[in-house]
Amino acid sequence: MNQEDYAPEDAYAADSASGDDAEATRRDAGEAESSRASRGWWDRNADEYQSEHGAFLGDDRFVWGPEGLDEAEAALLGPAASLKGKHVLEIGAGAAQCSRWLAAQGARPVALDLSHRQLQHALRIGGHDVPRAHLVEADAGRLPFRDASFDLACSAYGAVPFVADPVNVMREVHRVLRPGGRWVFSVTHPIRWAFPDEPGPEGLSVAASYFDRTPYVEQDEEGRAVYVEHHRTIGDRVRDVVTGGFRLVDLVEPEWPEWNRQEWGGWSPLRGNLIPGTAIFVCERD
């Protein structure tokens, strides 16, 4: 997509069922169904998501999760000064806030997302006086890039939790990274799947088996998935990384900071002070 592809007057027609109409269940969901559901859900909900969370995410800030851990502080991709001139792929970029921060450090980012509407928001924000990133609409499981195209890859809650075959994503990222390249991604901490997704006290008691990998699915009246999220245990995620050809060099579980008083879905100061909400996997390609 180019800047000229977006106009404020662009019409947006929602399709399929909205989240309010969907029935929540736990059932199997394959790669094609998961991808189709994710594209539709994010296209329908991008406006609301950016309106609700845009101030927290900023226009050009790199935040790893609801705790507010900032890449400027964490340096999981490396010191900011080392990013200059690096080709960086952001997967599941949403409105490309992280890529815009990378561009401000002198990196050469490409922001990839499955959702056309999310990338329209990236173009809208990119119209301001902030550094831009190249935008690509594509599936994380089929990256449209040549082998060894990037020095670094990253994903802040993008793509990985929503795909049925995470090993395929790992292998695709491995393919497009150069030897020695770093791949850092964040997901909902797997322990959260054993607890209700509630920010208050009701979210502090175990309600399900941590070992139940059955996907969470919201479906319409005809049984078609409109939202899918896949659970993997910590061990599963580590094995996915290794099977995909990477070496795991760090696993970061951000603590909830005192300054962050906001609730974001099931994330809250109450729960964040007791159990981890985010897991960040820092991987390297040998």
Short mmCIF file of C-alpha atoms in Angstrom, two decimals:
data_model
loop_
_atom_site.label_atom_id
_atom_site.label_comp_id
_atom_site.label_asym_id
_atom_site.label_seq_id
_atom_site.Cartn_x
_atom_site.Cartn_y
_atom_site.Cartn_z
CA MET A 1 0.00 0.00 0.00
CA ASN A 2 1.11 3.55 -0.69
CA GLN A 3 0.12 6.80 1.00
CA GLU A 4 -2.12 7.59 -1.98
CA ASP A 5 -4.19 4.43 -1.37
CA TYR A 6 -5.88 5.96 1.67
CA ALA A 7 -8.42 8.77 1.69
CA PRO A 8 -10.38 9.90 4.78
CA GLU A 9 -13.62 9.56 2.88
CA ASP A 10 -12.99 5.88 2.09
CA ALA A 11 -16.14 3.87 2.80
CA TYR A 12 -15.92 0.93 5.16
CA ALA A 13 -18.53 -1.83 5.05
CA ALA A 14 -18.50 -4.35 7.88
CA ASP A 15 -19.06 -7.95 6.86
CA SER A 16 -19.98 -11.13 8.70
CA ALA A 17 -20.98 -11.14 12.34
CA SER A 18 -19.86 -8.54 14.84
CA GLY A 19 -18.32 -9.49 18.16
CA ASP A 20 -21.64 -8.69 19.86
CA ASP A 21 -23.46 -11.28 17.75
CA ALA A 22 -20.88 -14.03 18.14
CA GLU A 23 -21.10 -17.14 20.30
CA ALA A 24 -17.97 -18.02 22.26
CA THR A 25 -16.86 -21.65 22.32
CA ARG A 26 -13.79 -23.89 22.38
CA ARG A 27 -13.33 -26.00 19.24
CA ASP A 28 -10.79 -26.88 16.59
CA ALA A 29 -10.05 -24.28 13.94
CA GLY A 30 -7.64 -24.89 11.09
CA GLU A 31 -5.22 -22.61 9.31
CA ALA A 32 -7.60 -21.34 6.59
CA GLU A 33 -10.50 -20.74 8.99
CA SER A 34 -8.26 -18.98 11.50
CA SER A 35 -6.76 -16.72 8.86
CA ARG A 36 -10.14 -15.84 7.38
CA ALA A 37 -11.57 -15.07 10.83
CA SER A 38 -8.61 -12.89 11.79
CA ARG A 39 -8.76 -10.85 8.61
CA GLY A 40 -12.50 -10.25 9.02
CA TRP A 41 -12.34 -9.49 12.74
CA TRP A 42 -9.54 -6.95 12.46
CA ASP A 43 -11.12 -5.28 9.44
CA ARG A 44 -14.37 -4.90 11.39
CA ASN A 45 -12.81 -3.85 14.68
CA ALA A 46 -9.77 -1.80 13.65
CA ASP A 47 -11.58 1.52 14.07
CA GLU A 48 -12.74 0.71 17.60
CA TYR A 49 -9.36 -0.77 18.54
CA GLN A 50 -7.39 2.27 17.42
CA SER A 51 -9.88 4.63 19.05
CA GLU A 52 -9.71 2.78 22.37
CA HIS A 53 -5.99 2.00 22.51
CA GLY A 54 -4.41 4.55 20.18
CA ALA A 55 -3.50 7.00 22.93
CA PHE A 56 -1.68 4.28 24.90
CA LEU A 57 0.09 2.93 21.82
CA GLY A 58 0.96 6.37 20.49
CA ASP A 59 1.73 7.21 16.88
CA ASP A 60 5.38 6.18 16.97
CA ARG A 61 5.96 4.20 20.14
CA PHE A 62 7.10 0.56 20.35
CA VAL A 63 5.11 -1.12 23.16
CA TRP A 64 5.47 -4.86 23.73
CA GLY A 65 2.15 -5.36 25.56
CA PRO A 66 -0.50 -4.00 27.93
CA GLU A 67 2.04 -3.66 30.74
CA GLY A 68 3.61 -0.84 28.74
CA LEU A 69 7.13 -2.25 28.37
CA ASP A 70 8.75 0.03 25.81
CA GLU A 71 11.40 -1.11 23.34
CA ALA A 72 13.24 2.17 23.95
CA GLU A 73 13.84 0.87 27.47
CA ALA A 74 13.96 -2.90 26.92
CA ALA A 75 16.22 -2.93 23.81
CA LEU A 76 15.19 -6.50 22.99
CA LEU A 77 16.04 -5.93 19.33
CA GLY A 78 19.36 -4.41 20.36
CA PRO A 79 20.50 -0.92 21.40
CA ALA A 80 18.61 1.83 19.57
CA ALA A 81 21.83 3.08 18.02
CA SER A 82 22.40 -0.35 16.44
CA LEU A 83 19.10 -0.19 14.52
CA LYS A 84 20.23 2.46 12.06
CA GLY A 85 20.19 1.13 8.52
CA LYS A 86 18.80 -2.27 9.55
CA HIS A 87 16.03 -3.86 7.48
CA VAL A 88 13.30 -4.81 9.97
CA LEU A 89 10.10 -6.77 9.37
CA GLU A 90 7.19 -6.14 11.74
CA ILE A 91 4.57 -8.90 11.57
CA GLY A 92 0.98 -8.18 12.60
CA ALA A 93 1.85 -4.49 12.63
CA GLY A 94 -1.66 -3.07 13.02
CA ALA A 95 -1.33 0.69 12.51
CA ALA A 96 2.49 0.33 12.36
CA GLN A 97 3.24 2.26 15.54
CA CYS A 98 6.24 0.02 16.28
CA SER A 99 7.57 0.33 12.74
CA ARG A 100 7.26 4.10 12.93
CA TRP A 101 9.41 4.10 16.09
CA LEU A 102 11.95 1.90 14.30
CA ALA A 103 12.03 4.33 11.39
CA ALA A 104 12.73 7.17 13.82
CA GLN A 105 15.83 5.25 14.98
CA GLY A 106 17.08 5.12 11.40
CA ALA A 107 15.92 1.57 10.65
CA ARG A 108 14.25 0.60 7.37
CA PRO A 109 11.05 -1.13 8.54
CA VAL A 110 8.40 -3.02 6.62
CA ALA A 111 5.06 -3.28 8.46
CA LEU A 112 3.03 -6.34 7.47
CA ASP A 113 -0.56 -7.01 8.51
CA LEU A 114 -3.41 -9.24 7.40
CA SER A 115 -6.00 -6.50 7.86
CA HIS A 116 -6.57 -3.89 5.17
CA ARG A 117 -8.35 -1.61 7.62
CA GLN A 118 -5.51 -1.71 10.12
CA LEU A 119 -3.11 -0.66 7.37
CA GLN A 120 -5.45 2.16 6.42
CA HIS A 121 -4.99 3.44 9.96
CA ALA A 122 -1.24 3.12 9.45
CA LEU A 123 -1.55 5.34 6.39
CA ARG A 124 -3.72 7.81 8.28
CA ILE A 125 -1.16 8.13 11.09
CA GLY A 126 1.64 8.20 8.54
CA GLY A 127 0.10 11.33 7.08
CA HIS A 128 1.30 13.21 10.16
CA ASP A 129 4.80 14.56 10.58
CA VAL A 130 6.24 11.27 11.78
CA PRO A 131 8.62 8.75 10.17
CA ARG A 132 6.97 6.30 7.78
CA ALA A 133 7.28 2.59 7.15
CA HIS A 134 6.61 0.53 4.05
CA LEU A 135 3.27 -1.28 4.40
CA VAL A 136 2.42 -4.75 3.09
CA GLU A 137 -0.91 -6.57 3.34
CA ALA A 138 -0.18 -10.29 3.62
CA ASP A 139 -0.51 -13.43 5.74
CA ALA A 140 2.27 -14.17 8.25
CA GLY A 141 2.30 -17.79 7.09
CA ARG A 142 3.13 -16.78 3.51
CA LEU A 143 5.59 -13.90 3.68
CA PRO A 144 5.98 -12.27 0.24
CA PHE A 145 9.71 -11.61 0.55
CA ARG A 146 12.89 -13.18 -0.77
CA ASP A 147 15.13 -15.30 1.42
CA ALA A 148 17.48 -13.37 3.72
CA SER A 149 15.77 -10.02 3.13
CA PHE A 150 15.82 -8.71 6.72
CA ASP A 151 18.23 -8.17 9.57
CA LEU A 152 15.56 -8.25 12.30
CA ALA A 153 11.93 -9.28 12.73
CA CYS A 154 9.45 -8.42 15.47
CA SER A 155 5.82 -8.80 16.45
CA ALA A 156 4.04 -7.21 19.40
CA TYR A 157 0.95 -9.39 19.94
CA GLY A 158 0.64 -9.71 16.17
CA ALA A 159 -0.18 -12.83 14.16
CA VAL A 160 1.43 -15.51 16.37
CA PRO A 161 -1.49 -15.97 18.83
CA PHE A 162 -3.99 -16.17 15.97
CA VAL A 163 -2.44 -18.77 13.66
CA ALA A 164 -3.18 -22.49 13.73
CA ASP A 165 0.35 -23.40 12.59
CA PRO A 166 2.87 -21.24 14.48
CA VAL A 167 5.80 -23.40 13.35
CA ASN A 168 5.05 -22.40 9.77
CA VAL A 169 5.28 -18.73 10.80
CA MET A 170 8.58 -19.41 12.57
CA ARG A 171 9.97 -21.08 9.46
CA GLU A 172 8.82 -18.23 7.24
CA VAL A 173 10.47 -15.68 9.52
CA HIS A 174 13.62 -17.83 9.60
CA ARG A 175 13.61 -17.92 5.79
CA VAL A 176 13.43 -14.13 5.32
CA LEU A 177 16.00 -13.35 8.06
CA ARG A 178 19.71 -13.14 7.38
CA PRO A 179 22.07 -15.39 9.39
CA GLY A 180 22.46 -13.97 12.89
CA GLY A 181 19.15 -12.14 12.61
CA ARG A 182 17.01 -11.64 15.71
CA TRP A 183 13.28 -12.47 15.94
CA VAL A 184 11.37 -11.08 18.93
CA PHE A 185 7.65 -11.63 19.46
CA SER A 186 5.20 -11.13 22.31
CA VAL A 187 2.01 -13.07 23.07
CA THR A 188 -0.48 -13.42 25.87
CA HIS A 189 1.35 -15.28 28.63
CA PRO A 190 0.19 -18.91 28.33
CA ILE A 191 -0.66 -19.14 32.05
CA ARG A 192 -3.48 -16.66 31.43
CA TRP A 193 -5.44 -19.36 29.59
CA ALA A 194 -6.15 -21.11 32.90
CA PHE A 195 -7.87 -18.00 34.30
CA PRO A 196 -11.04 -16.14 33.26
CA ASP A 197 -10.27 -13.19 30.98
CA GLU A 198 -11.46 -10.66 33.54
CA PRO A 199 -9.53 -7.73 35.04
CA GLY A 200 -11.12 -7.94 38.51
CA PRO A 201 -11.01 -10.48 41.35
CA GLU A 202 -13.05 -12.97 39.30
CA GLY A 203 -10.00 -13.28 37.04
CA LEU A 204 -7.76 -14.60 39.83
CA SER A 205 -9.12 -18.13 40.22
CA VAL A 206 -8.13 -21.01 37.94
CA ALA A 207 -11.13 -21.95 35.81
CA ALA A 208 -9.71 -24.18 33.06
CA SER A 209 -6.85 -26.54 32.36
CA TYR A 210 -3.62 -24.87 31.31
CA PHE A 211 -2.99 -27.96 29.18
CA ASP A 212 -6.19 -27.66 27.12
CA ARG A 213 -4.95 -26.46 23.72
CA THR A 214 -8.43 -26.26 22.19
CA PRO A 215 -8.68 -22.89 20.40
CA TYR A 216 -10.97 -20.13 21.64
CA VAL A 217 -13.48 -19.41 18.88
CA GLU A 218 -16.24 -16.85 18.44
CA GLN A 219 -18.67 -17.95 15.72
CA ASP A 220 -21.74 -16.59 14.00
CA GLU A 221 -25.20 -18.18 13.89
CA GLU A 222 -24.12 -20.47 11.06
CA GLY A 223 -21.09 -21.73 12.97
CA ARG A 224 -18.52 -19.77 10.98
CA ALA A 225 -15.59 -18.52 13.02
CA VAL A 226 -15.38 -14.74 13.27
CA TYR A 227 -12.53 -14.69 15.82
CA VAL A 228 -9.98 -17.37 16.67
CA GLU A 229 -7.14 -17.41 19.18
CA HIS A 230 -4.86 -20.38 19.72
CA HIS A 231 -3.41 -21.46 23.07
CA ARG A 232 0.08 -22.91 23.35
CA THR A 233 1.84 -23.69 26.62
CA ILE A 234 5.24 -22.18 27.39
CA GLY A 235 6.83 -25.50 26.43
CA ASP A 236 4.90 -25.52 23.15
CA ARG A 237 6.11 -22.03 22.30
CA VAL A 238 9.73 -22.96 23.02
CA ARG A 239 9.45 -26.06 20.85
CA ASP A 240 7.83 -24.00 18.06
CA VAL A 241 10.78 -21.60 18.15
CA VAL A 242 13.36 -24.39 18.04
CA THR A 243 11.52 -26.41 15.38
CA GLY A 244 11.35 -23.25 13.30
CA GLY A 245 15.13 -23.08 13.29
CA PHE A 246 15.77 -20.50 16.01
CA ARG A 247 17.75 -20.42 19.22
CA LEU A 248 15.87 -19.00 22.19
CA VAL A 249 18.14 -16.49 23.94
CA ASP A 250 15.70 -14.91 26.39
CA LEU A 251 12.14 -15.19 27.66
CA VAL A 252 10.88 -11.92 29.16
CA GLU A 253 7.86 -11.75 31.48
CA PRO A 254 7.25 -8.02 32.06
CA GLU A 255 6.18 -7.01 35.54
CA TRP A 256 3.31 -4.56 35.90
CA PRO A 257 4.76 -1.07 36.52
CA GLU A 258 3.38 1.25 39.19
CA TRP A 259 2.70 4.04 36.69
CA ASN A 260 0.29 1.94 34.60
CA ARG A 261 -3.21 2.18 36.10
CA GLN A 262 -5.21 1.30 33.00
CA GLU A 263 -7.21 -1.85 32.31
CA TRP A 264 -6.98 -3.44 28.88
CA GLY A 265 -9.36 -6.37 28.48
CA GLY A 266 -8.27 -8.94 31.05
CA TRP A 267 -5.07 -7.03 31.86
CA SER A 268 -5.16 -4.85 34.95
CA PRO A 269 -2.92 -3.67 37.81
CA LEU A 270 -4.69 -6.13 40.13
CA ARG A 271 -3.87 -9.18 38.02
CA GLY A 272 -0.58 -7.81 36.72
CA ASN A 273 0.86 -7.61 40.22
CA LEU A 274 0.08 -11.30 40.80
CA ILE A 275 0.46 -13.23 37.54
CA PRO A 276 2.27 -12.48 34.27
CA GLY A 277 0.22 -11.19 31.37
CA THR A 278 2.75 -11.16 28.54
CA ALA A 279 5.54 -13.46 27.37
CA ILE A 280 8.21 -12.09 25.03
CA PHE A 281 10.38 -14.59 23.16
CA VAL A 282 13.79 -13.34 22.04
CA CYS A 283 15.17 -15.64 19.34
CA GLU A 284 18.16 -15.68 17.02
CA ARG A 285 18.79 -17.31 13.67
CA ASP A 286 22.15 -19.11 13.62
#
